[in-house]
Every structure is written in C-alpha cells, then in structure tokens.
mmCIF file of C-alpha atoms in Angstrom:
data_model
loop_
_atom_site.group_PDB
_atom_site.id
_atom_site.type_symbol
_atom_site.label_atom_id
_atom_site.label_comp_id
_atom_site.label_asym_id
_atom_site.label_seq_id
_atom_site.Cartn_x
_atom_site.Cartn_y
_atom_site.Cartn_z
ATOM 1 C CA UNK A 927 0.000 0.000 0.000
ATOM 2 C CA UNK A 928 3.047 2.164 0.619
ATOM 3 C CA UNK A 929 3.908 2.198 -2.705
ATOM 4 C CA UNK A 930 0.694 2.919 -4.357
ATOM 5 C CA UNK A 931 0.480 6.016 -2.121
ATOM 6 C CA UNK A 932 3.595 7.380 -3.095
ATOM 7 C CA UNK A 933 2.691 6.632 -6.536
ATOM 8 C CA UNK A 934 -0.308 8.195 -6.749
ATOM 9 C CA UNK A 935 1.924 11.465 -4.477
ATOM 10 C CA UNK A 936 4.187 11.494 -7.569
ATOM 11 C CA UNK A 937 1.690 12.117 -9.857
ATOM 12 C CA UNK A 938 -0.524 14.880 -7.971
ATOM 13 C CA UNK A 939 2.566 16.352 -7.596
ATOM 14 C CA UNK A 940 2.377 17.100 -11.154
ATOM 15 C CA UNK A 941 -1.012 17.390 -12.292
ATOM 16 C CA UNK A 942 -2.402 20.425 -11.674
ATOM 17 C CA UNK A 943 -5.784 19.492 -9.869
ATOM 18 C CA UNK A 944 -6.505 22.568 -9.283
ATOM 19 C CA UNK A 945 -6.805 23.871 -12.456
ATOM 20 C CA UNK A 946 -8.755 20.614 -13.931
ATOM 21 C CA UNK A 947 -11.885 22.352 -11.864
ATOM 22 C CA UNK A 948 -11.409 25.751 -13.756
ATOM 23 C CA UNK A 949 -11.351 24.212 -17.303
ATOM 24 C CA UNK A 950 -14.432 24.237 -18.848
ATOM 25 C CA UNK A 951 -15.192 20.417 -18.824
ATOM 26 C CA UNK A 952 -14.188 20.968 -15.307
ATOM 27 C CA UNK A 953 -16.674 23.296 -14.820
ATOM 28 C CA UNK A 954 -19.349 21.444 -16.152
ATOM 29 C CA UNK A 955 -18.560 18.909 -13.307
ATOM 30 C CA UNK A 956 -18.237 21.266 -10.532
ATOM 31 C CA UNK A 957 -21.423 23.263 -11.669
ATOM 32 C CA UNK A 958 -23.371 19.991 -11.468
ATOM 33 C CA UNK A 959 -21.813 18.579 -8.464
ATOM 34 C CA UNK A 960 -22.347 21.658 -6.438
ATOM 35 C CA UNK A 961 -26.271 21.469 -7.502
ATOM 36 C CA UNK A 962 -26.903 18.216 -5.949
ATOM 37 C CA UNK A 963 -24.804 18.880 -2.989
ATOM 38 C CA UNK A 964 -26.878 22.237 -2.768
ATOM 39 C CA UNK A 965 -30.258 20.022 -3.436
ATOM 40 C CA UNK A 966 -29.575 18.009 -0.496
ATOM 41 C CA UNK A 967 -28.072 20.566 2.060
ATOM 42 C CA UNK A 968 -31.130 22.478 1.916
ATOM 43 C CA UNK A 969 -32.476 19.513 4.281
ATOM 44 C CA UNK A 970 -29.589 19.404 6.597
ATOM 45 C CA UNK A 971 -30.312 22.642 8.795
ATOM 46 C CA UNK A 972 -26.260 23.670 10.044
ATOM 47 C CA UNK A 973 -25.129 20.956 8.416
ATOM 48 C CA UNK A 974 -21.191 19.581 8.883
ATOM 49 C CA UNK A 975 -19.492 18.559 5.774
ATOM 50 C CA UNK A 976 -16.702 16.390 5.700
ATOM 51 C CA UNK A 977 -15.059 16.371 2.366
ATOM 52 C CA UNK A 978 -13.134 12.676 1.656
ATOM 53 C CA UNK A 979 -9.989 13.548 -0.623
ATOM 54 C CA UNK A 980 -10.407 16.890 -0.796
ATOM 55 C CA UNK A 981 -8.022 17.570 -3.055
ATOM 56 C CA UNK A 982 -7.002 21.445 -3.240
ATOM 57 C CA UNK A 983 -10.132 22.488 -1.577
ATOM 58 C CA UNK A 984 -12.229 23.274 -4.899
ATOM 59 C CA UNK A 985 -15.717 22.138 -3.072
ATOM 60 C CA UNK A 986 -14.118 22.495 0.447
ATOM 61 C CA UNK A 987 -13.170 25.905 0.270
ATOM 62 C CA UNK A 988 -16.229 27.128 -1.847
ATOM 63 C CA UNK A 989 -18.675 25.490 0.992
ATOM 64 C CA UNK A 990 -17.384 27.098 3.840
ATOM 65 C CA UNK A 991 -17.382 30.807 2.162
ATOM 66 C CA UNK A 992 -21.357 29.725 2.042
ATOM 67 C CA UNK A 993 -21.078 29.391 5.343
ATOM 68 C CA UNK A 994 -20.944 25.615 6.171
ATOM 69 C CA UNK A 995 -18.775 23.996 9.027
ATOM 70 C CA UNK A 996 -16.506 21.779 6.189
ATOM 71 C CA UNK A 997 -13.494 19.565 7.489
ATOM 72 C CA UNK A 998 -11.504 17.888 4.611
ATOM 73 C CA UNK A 999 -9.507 14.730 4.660
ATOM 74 C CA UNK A 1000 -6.641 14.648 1.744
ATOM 75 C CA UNK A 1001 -4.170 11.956 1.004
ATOM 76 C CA UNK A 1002 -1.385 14.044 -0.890
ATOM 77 C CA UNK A 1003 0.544 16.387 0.938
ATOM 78 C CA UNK A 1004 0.819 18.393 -2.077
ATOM 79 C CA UNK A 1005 -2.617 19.545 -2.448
ATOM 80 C CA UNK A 1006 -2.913 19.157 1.165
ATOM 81 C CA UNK A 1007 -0.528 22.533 1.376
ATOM 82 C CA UNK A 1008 -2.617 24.225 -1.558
ATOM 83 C CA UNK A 1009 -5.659 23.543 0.412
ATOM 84 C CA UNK A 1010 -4.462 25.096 3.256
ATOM 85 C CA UNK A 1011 -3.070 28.223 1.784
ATOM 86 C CA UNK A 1012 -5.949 29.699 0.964
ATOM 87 C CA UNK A 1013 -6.621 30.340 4.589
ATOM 88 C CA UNK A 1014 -10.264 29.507 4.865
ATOM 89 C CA UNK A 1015 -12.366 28.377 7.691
ATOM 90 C CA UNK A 1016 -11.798 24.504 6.348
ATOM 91 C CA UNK A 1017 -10.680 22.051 8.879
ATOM 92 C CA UNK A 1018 -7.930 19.975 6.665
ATOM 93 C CA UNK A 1019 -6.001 16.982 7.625
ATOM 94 C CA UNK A 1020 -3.757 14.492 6.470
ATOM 95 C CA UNK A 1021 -5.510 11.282 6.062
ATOM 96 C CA UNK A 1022 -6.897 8.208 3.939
ATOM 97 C CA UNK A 1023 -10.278 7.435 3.112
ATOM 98 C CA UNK A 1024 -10.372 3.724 4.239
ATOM 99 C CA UNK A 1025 -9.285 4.802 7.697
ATOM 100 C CA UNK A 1026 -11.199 8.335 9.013
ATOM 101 C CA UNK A 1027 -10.499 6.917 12.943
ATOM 102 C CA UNK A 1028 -9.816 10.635 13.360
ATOM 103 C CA UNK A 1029 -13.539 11.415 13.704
ATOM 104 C CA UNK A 1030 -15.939 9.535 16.032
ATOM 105 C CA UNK A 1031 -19.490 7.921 14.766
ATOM 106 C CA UNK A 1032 -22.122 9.572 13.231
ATOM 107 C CA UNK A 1033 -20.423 12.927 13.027
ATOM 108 C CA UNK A 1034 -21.366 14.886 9.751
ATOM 109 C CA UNK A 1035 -24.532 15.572 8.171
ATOM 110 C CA UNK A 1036 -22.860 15.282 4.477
ATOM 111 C CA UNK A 1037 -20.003 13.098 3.369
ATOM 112 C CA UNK A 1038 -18.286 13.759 -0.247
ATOM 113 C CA UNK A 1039 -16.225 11.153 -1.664
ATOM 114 C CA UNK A 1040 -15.158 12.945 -4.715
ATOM 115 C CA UNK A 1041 -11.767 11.423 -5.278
ATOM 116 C CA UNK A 1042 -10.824 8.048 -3.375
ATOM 117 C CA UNK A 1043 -12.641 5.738 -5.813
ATOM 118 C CA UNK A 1044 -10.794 7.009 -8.506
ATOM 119 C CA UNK A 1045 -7.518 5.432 -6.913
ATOM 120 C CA UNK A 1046 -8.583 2.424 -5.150
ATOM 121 C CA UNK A 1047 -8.454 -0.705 -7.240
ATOM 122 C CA UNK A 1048 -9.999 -3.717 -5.891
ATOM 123 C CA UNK A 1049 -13.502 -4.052 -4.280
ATOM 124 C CA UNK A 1050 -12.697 -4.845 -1.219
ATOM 125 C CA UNK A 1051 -10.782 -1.383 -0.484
ATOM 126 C CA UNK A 1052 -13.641 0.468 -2.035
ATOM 127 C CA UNK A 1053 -15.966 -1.057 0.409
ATOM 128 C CA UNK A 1054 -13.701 0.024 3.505
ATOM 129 C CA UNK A 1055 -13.858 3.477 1.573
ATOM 130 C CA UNK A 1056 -17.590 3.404 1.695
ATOM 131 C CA UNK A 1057 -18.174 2.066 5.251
ATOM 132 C CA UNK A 1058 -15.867 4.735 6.845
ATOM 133 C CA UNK A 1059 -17.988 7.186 5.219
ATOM 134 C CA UNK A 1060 -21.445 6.147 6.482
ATOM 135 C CA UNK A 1061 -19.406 5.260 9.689
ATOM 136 C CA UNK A 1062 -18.902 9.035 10.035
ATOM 137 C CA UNK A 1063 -22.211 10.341 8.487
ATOM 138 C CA UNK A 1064 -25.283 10.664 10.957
ATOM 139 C CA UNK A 1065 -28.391 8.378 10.690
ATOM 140 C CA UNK A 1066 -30.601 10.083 7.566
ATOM 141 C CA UNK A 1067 -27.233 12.042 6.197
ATOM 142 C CA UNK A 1068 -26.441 11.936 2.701
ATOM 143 C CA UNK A 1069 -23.034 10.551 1.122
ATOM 144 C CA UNK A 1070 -22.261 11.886 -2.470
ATOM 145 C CA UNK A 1071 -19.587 9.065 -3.985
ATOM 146 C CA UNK A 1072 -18.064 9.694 -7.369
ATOM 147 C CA UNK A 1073 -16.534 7.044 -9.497
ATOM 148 C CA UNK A 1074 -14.972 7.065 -13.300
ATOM 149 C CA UNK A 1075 -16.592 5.326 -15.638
ATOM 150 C CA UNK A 1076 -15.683 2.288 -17.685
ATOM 151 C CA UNK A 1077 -16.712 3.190 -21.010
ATOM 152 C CA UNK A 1078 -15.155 6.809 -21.134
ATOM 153 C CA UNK A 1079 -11.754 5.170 -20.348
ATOM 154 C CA UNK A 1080 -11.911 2.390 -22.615
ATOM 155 C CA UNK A 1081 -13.180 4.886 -25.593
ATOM 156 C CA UNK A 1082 -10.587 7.344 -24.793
ATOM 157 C CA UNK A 1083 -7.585 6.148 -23.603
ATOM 158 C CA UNK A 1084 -7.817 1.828 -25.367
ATOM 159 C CA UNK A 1085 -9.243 3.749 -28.989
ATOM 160 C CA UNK A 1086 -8.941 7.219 -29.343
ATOM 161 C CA UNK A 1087 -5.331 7.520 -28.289
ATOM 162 C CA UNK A 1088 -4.831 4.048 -29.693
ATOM 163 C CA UNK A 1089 -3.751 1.945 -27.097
ATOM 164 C CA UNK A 1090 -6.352 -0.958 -27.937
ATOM 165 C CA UNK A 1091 -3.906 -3.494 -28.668
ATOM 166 C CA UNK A 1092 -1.856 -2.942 -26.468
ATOM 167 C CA UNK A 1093 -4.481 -3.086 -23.561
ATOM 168 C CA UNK A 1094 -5.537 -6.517 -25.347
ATOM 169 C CA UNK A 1095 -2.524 -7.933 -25.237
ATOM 170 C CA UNK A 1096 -1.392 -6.810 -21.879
ATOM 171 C CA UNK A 1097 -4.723 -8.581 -20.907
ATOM 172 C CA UNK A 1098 -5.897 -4.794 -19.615
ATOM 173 C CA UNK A 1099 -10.045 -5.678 -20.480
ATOM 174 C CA UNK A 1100 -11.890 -8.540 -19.870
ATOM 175 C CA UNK A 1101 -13.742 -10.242 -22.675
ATOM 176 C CA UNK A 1102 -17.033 -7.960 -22.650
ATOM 177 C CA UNK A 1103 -14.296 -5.266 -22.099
ATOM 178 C CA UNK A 1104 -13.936 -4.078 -18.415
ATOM 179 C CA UNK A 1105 -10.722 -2.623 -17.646
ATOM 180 C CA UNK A 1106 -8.850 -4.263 -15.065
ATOM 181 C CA UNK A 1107 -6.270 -1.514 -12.953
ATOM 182 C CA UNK A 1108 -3.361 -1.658 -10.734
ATOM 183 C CA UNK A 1109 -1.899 0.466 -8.928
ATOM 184 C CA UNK A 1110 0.690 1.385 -11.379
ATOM 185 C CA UNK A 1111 -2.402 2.514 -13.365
ATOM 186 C CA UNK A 1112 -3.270 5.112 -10.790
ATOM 187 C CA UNK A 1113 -6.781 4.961 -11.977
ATOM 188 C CA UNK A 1114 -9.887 2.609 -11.540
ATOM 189 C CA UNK A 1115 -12.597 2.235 -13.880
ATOM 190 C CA UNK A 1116 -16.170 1.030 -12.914
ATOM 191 C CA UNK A 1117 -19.531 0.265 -14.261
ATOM 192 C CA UNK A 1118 -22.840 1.178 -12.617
ATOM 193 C CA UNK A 1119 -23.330 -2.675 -11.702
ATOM 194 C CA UNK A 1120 -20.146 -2.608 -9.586
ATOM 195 C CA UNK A 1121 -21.485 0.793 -7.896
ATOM 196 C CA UNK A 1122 -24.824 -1.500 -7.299
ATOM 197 C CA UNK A 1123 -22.854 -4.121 -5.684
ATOM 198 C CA UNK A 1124 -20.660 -1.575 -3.444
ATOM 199 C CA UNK A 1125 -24.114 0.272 -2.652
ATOM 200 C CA UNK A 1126 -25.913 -3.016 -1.787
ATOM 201 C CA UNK A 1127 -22.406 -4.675 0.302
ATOM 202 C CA UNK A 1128 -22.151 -0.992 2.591
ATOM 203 C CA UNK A 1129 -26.341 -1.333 3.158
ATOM 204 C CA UNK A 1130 -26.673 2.135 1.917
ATOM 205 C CA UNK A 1131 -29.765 3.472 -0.059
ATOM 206 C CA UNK A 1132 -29.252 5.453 -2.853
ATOM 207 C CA UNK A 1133 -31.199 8.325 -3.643
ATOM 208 C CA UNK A 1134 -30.353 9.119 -7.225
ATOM 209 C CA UNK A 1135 -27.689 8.622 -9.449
ATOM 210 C CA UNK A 1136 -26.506 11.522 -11.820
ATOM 211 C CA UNK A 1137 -23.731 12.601 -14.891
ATOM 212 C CA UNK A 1138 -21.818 15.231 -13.279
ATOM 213 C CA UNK A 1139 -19.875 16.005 -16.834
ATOM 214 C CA UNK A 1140 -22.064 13.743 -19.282
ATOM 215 C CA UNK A 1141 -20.219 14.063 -22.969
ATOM 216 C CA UNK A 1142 -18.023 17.344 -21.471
ATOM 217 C CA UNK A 1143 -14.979 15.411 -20.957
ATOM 218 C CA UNK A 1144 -15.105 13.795 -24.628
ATOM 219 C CA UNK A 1145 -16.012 17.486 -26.014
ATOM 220 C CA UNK A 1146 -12.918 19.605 -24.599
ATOM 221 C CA UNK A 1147 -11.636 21.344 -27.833
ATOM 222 C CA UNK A 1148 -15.372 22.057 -28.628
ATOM 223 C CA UNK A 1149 -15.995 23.620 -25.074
ATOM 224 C CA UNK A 1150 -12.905 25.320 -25.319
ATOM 225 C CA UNK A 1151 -13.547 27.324 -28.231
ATOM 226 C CA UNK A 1152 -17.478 28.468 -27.689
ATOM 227 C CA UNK A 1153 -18.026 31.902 -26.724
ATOM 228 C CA UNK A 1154 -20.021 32.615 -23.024
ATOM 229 C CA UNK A 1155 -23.523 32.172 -24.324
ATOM 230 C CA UNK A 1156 -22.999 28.916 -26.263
ATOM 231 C CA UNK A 1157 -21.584 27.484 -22.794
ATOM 232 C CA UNK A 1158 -23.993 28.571 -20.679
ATOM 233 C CA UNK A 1159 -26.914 27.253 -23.567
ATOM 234 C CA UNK A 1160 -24.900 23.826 -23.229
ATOM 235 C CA UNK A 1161 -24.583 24.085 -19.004
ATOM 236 C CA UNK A 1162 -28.771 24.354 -19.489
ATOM 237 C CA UNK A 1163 -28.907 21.170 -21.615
ATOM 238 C CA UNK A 1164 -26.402 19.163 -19.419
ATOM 239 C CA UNK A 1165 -28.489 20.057 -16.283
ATOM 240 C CA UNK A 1166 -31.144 18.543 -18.241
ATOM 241 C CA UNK A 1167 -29.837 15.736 -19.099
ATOM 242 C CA UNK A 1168 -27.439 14.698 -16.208
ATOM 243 C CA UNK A 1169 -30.316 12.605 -14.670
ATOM 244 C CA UNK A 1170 -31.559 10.113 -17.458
ATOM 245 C CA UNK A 1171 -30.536 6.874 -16.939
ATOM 246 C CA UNK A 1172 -29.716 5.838 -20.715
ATOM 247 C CA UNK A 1173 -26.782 8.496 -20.280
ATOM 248 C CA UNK A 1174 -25.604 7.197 -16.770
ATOM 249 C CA UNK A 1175 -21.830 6.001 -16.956
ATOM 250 C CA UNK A 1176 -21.202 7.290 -20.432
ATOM 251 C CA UNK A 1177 -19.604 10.096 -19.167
ATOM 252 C CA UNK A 1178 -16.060 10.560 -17.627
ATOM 253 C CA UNK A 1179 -17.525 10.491 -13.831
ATOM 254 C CA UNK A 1180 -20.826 9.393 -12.286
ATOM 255 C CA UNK A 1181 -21.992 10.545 -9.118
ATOM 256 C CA UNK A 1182 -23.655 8.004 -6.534
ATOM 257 C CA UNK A 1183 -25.882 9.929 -3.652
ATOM 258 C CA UNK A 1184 -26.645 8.015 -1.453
ATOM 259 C CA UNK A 1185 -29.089 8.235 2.322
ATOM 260 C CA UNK A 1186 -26.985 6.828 5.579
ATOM 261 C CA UNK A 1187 -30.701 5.285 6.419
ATOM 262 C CA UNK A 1188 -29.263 2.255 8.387
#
C-alpha cells in the first residue's frame, strides 16, 4: 500500500488538480456537483461537511465561504498545502479514506467522496472506503460518492489515443471489455453494476444517481472554443440531461448519492 500512495503522491505532484476544476469540462462537473450537494443541504439545517480527498479544496473551500462547518480529509501532501493556503475556515487533515479513525461515529450531516474511488483498485478497499464514510455520516445524512466510468476510459484512452492493442494484449479488459487496474495505473474504472454491488455490500440506499460532466470530458476542444452564451446554452442542456438513466456512466464520472438510512 506504501507504494501505491507514493505513486499516486508522484503524480498529484504534477497534475495540476486545481486547475482541472477551472477548465471548462471541469466546470461542467463542478457546476453539477455543487447542484446536488446544494439540493440536499437544503435539508440538513447547520449541516457539517466532511469532504473525503479533498483535493485542493475546490468544493471544500467554496462550501465554507457559504457558510458551512466543512473539514476535509486529503491523502497528498501536495494539495494538502494548496488547500491550506488559501486560509479559509476549512478544517484539513492528512488522512486516507479507508481509515477516518480521526472522527468519532455519526459525526457529519454530508459526506463527499469525490476522489478516493478514482484510486482504489480492488472491491474490497472500495468497500472500507464506503463504510468509513457512512461510519462518520449521521443516521438520515447523505453521502455523495463519485466514481470514473468504464466506457469513457476504454473509448478514450484503449481507442482514441490508440492503445487498444496494447491493452488486449497486456490482458488490460476482460472479454465484454472491463478494464482491469493496478496500482501502477493510478486509476480505476467502474460500471454502474459494480457501484450496485458496493451500494448493496455498505447497506446504503441510494437516492439518485446523476452525470456530473455527461459528454463534457469527450467534447474539450469544442468547449474550449465556444463563446459565453454557447456554454452557458450547453450548461442548461447538461443540467437537463445529467439525470436520465440511458446516459448514466457514459460520461467521464458518475456521481452516486446516497441516504446513511441504516
């Protein structure tokens, strides 16, 4: 486990996570994902968010200038020391998501799990993941899990950048083509029936399932170059469209939300 972790350090030393939020595919993401965590705060009176691999703060930071009493969990020291530079009200720590022993039961009202799925590669890790964050979240809370998606990564990186045969013969996708990661991968790709299956294991009830970037990642250079008005037209039809099922897990991420009801 050691070495994933420094693996996965090494790279988030270079990429530049917190610009990926200010592109606009990244927008399109955040927009949406800040909806539906807006949607469901309006229930939770006060609520306390604790924000699982928090990255550099993007939804950390921007939650406690509303107001909210946010503590954030990150992995990577890196973007540990960006989060903390910006001198808000966050509470940020050091930590990793299949071990929160730093906070007692039934803590926070809200629970975002934005990044740890991404880098955790077998099911059994993702369950511990997913535990530890109804473990923390009160009775009735709501837990907002985001995973990337099987399809976008075998359409992108197996046959748009043409690494198809290579992935074949490396024995990288099953036979109905399901990628298979390691931790040398950094990333982990999922389907919704392996979200069912963590969902159903942890004994958590999901609320809805959404798009948070639907085609956005796949459209970059056509984001990219519309003017304002075009985007925001787009943003309107995306937040139209993030909830129908026949689009679910085409996109780059999906995002699970989920009621702590047991």
């Amino acid at each position: 486990m050691a070495k994933e972790m420094t693996d996965l350090e090494k790279y988030y030393n270079k990429f530049n996570e917190e610009k990926r939020l200010d592109s606009r595919h990244g927008q399109v993401e955040f927009i949406t994902s800040m909806k539906y965590i807006h949607k469901y705060l309006k229930d939770l009176p006060d609520a306390k968010i604790l924000d699982v691999g928090a990255g550099t703060g993007k939804y950390s930071v921007a939650l406690a200038k509303e107001g909210y009493d946010v503590t954030a969990v990150e992995l990577v020291k890196y973007n540990l020391g960006i989060l903390k530079s910006k001198n808000s009200s966050v509470k940020a720590y050091q930590g990793n998501a299949m071990n929160l022993k730093r906070f007692a039961n039934e803590t926070f009202d809200m629970t975002l799990v934005f990044g740890p799925m991404y880098h955790l590669y077998c099911f059994e890790d993702k369950l511990k993941a997913l535990l530890e964050a109804k473990r923390v979240t009160k009775k009735n809370g709501v837990l907002l899990v985001a995973y990337c998606m099987n399809e976008y990564c075998v359409l992108t990186y197996a046959f748009k950048e043409n690494h198809i045969h290579e992935c074949l013969k490396e024995n990288r996708l099953t036979e109905d083509f399901h990628s298979i990661a390691e931790a040398k991968d950094l990333y982990d790709y999922v389907r919704l029936e392996d979200i069912n299956r963590l969902d159903e294991a942890a004994g958590l009830e999901r609320i809805q399932i959404i798009s948070p970037d639907g085609p956005a990642d796949y459209m970059r250079p056509v984001l990219n170059a519309m003017d304002e008005e075009t985007f925001q037209i787009f943003m309107k039809y995306h937040l139209s469209v993030c909830e129908r099922q026949d689009l679910i897990g085409a996109g780059a991420h999906t995002l699970d939300i989920l009621r702590n009801g047991k």
